[in-house]
PDB file of C-alpha atoms in Angstrom:
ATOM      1  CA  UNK A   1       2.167  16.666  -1.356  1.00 97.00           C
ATOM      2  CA  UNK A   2       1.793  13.190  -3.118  1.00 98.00           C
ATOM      3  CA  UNK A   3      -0.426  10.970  -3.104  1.00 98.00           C
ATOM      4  CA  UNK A   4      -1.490   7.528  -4.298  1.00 98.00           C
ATOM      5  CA  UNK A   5      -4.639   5.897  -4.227  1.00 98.00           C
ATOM      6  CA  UNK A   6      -4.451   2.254  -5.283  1.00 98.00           C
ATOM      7  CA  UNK A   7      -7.484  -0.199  -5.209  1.00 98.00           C
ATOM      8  CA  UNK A   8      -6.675  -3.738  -4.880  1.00 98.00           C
ATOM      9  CA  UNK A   9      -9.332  -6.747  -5.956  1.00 98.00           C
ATOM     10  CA  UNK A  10      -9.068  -9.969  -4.597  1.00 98.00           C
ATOM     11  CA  UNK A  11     -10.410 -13.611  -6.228  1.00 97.00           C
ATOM     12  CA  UNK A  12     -11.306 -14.959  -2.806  1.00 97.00           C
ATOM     13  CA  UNK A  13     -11.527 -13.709   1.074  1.00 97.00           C
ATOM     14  CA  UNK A  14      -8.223 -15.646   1.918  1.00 97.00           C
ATOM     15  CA  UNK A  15      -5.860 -14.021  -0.779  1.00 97.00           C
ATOM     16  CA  UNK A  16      -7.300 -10.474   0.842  1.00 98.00           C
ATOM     17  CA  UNK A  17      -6.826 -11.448   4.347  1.00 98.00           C
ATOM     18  CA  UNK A  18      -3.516 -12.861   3.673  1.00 97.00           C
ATOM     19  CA  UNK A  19      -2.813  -9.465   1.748  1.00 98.00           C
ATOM     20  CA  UNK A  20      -4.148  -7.043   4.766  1.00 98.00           C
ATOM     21  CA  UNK A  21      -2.097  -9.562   7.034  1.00 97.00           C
ATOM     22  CA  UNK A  22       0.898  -8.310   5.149  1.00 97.00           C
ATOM     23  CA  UNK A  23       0.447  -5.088   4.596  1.00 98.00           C
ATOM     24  CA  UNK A  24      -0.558  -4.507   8.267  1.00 98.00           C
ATOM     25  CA  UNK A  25       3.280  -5.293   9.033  1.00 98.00           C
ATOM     26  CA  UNK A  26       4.589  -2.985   6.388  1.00 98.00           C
ATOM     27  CA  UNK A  27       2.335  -0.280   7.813  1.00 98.00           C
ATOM     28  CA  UNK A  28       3.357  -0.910  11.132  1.00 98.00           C
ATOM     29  CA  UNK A  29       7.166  -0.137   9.738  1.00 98.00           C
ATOM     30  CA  UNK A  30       6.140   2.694   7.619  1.00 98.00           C
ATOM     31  CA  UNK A  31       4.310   4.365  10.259  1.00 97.00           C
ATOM     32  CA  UNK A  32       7.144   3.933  12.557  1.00 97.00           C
ATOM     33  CA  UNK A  33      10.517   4.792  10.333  1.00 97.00           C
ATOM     34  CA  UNK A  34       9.353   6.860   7.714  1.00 98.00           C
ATOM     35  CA  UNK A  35       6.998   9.026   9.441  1.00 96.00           C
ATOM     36  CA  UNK A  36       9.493  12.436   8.772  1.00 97.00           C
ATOM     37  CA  UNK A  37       7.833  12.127   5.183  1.00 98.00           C
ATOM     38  CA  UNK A  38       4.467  10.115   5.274  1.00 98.00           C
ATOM     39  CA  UNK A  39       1.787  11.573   6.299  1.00 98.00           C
ATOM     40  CA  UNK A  40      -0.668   8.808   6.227  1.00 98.00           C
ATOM     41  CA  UNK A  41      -0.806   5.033   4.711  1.00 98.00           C
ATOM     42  CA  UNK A  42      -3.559   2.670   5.120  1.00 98.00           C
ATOM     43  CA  UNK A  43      -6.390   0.849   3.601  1.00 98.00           C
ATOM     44  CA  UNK A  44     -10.253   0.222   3.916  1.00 98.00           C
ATOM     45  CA  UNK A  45     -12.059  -2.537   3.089  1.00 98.00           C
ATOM     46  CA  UNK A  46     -14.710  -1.355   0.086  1.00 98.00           C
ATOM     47  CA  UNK A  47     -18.780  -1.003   1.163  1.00 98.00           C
ATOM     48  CA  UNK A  48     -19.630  -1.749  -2.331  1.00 97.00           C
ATOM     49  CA  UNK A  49     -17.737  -4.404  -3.683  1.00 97.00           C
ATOM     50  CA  UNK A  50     -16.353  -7.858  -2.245  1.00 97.00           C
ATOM     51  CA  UNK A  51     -13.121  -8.901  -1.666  1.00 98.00           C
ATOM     52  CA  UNK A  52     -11.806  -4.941  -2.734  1.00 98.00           C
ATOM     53  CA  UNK A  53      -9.678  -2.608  -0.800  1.00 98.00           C
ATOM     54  CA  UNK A  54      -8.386   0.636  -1.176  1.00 98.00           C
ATOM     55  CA  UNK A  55      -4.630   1.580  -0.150  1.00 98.00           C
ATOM     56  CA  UNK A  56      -4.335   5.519   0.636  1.00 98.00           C
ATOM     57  CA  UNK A  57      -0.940   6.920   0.899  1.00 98.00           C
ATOM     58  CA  UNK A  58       0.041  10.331   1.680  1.00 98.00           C
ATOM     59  CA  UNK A  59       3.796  11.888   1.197  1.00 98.00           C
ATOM     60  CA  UNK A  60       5.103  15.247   1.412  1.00 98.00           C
ATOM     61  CA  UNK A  61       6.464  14.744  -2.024  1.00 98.00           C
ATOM     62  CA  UNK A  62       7.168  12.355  -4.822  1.00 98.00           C
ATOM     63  CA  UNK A  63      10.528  12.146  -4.245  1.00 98.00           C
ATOM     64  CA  UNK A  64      10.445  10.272  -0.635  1.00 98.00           C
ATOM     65  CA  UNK A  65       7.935   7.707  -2.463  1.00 98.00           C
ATOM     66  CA  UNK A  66       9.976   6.849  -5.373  1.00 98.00           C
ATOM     67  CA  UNK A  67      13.610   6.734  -3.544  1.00 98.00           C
ATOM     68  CA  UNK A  68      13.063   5.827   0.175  1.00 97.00           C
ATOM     69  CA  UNK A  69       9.872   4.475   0.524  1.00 98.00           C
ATOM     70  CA  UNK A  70       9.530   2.232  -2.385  1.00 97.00           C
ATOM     71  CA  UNK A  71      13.356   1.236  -2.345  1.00 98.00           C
ATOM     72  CA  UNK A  72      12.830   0.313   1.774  1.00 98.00           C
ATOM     73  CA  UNK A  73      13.671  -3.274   2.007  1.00 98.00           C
ATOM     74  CA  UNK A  74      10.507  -3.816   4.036  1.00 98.00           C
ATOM     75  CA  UNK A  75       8.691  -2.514   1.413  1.00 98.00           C
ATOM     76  CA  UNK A  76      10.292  -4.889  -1.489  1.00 98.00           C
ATOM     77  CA  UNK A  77       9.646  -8.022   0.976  1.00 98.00           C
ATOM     78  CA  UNK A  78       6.243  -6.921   1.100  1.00 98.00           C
ATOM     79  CA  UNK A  79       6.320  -7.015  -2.634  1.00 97.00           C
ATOM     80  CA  UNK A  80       7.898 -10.445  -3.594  1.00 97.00           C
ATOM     81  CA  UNK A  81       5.283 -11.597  -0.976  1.00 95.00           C
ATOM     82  CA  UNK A  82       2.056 -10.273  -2.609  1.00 94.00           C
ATOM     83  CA  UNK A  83       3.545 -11.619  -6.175  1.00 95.00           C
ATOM     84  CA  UNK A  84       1.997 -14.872  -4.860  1.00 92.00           C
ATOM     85  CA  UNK A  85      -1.251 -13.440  -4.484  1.00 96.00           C
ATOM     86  CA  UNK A  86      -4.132 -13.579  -7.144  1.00 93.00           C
ATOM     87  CA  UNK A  87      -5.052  -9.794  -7.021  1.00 97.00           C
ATOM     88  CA  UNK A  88      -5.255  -6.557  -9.864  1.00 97.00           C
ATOM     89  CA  UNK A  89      -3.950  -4.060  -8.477  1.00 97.00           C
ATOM     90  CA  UNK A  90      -4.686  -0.453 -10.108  1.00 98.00           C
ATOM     91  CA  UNK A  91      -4.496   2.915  -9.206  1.00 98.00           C
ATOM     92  CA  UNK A  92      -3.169   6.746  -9.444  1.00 98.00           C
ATOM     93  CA  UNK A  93      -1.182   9.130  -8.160  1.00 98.00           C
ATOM     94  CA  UNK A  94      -1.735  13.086  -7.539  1.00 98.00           C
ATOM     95  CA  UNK A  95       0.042  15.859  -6.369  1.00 96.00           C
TER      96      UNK A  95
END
């Protein structure tokens, strides 16, 4: 298995929203055409801090994540979208 666990923090409520907006769609996609090798992918809004999330995504290895998933096209639209957000986004991986 791999895994990633990446925390996103937003300046404002409206760059998150806007960011959840998106990444709802991209879920919706991975969840749909990738599901032979991901095992789970989705985020939660943080308890403890404001405008945080955490993205949690599951795959049965490291290879499907670094040469399907993250070369999808859906997922590289996602990312020339959320370049025009104000957000640090930081995180780690385990297997």
């Amino acid at each position: 298995m791999f895994f990633l666990i990446v925390f996103v923090d937003f300046k404002n409520k409206k760059d998150m929203d806007l960011f959840i907006i998106n990444f709802k769609i991209l879920q919706n996609y991975c969840l749909a055409n990738e599901s032979d090798f991901l095992i789970q992918y989705e985020y939660a809004l943080s308890d403890k801090k404001d405008n945080r999330i955490v993205i949690i995504e599951k795959y049965l290895n490291k290879n499907y994540y670094l040469n399907i998933h993250k070369k999808s096209n859906e997922f590289l639209y996602f990312k020339s979208l959320i370049s025009k957000i104000d957000c640090d986004i930081s995180g780690e991986s385990f297997f």
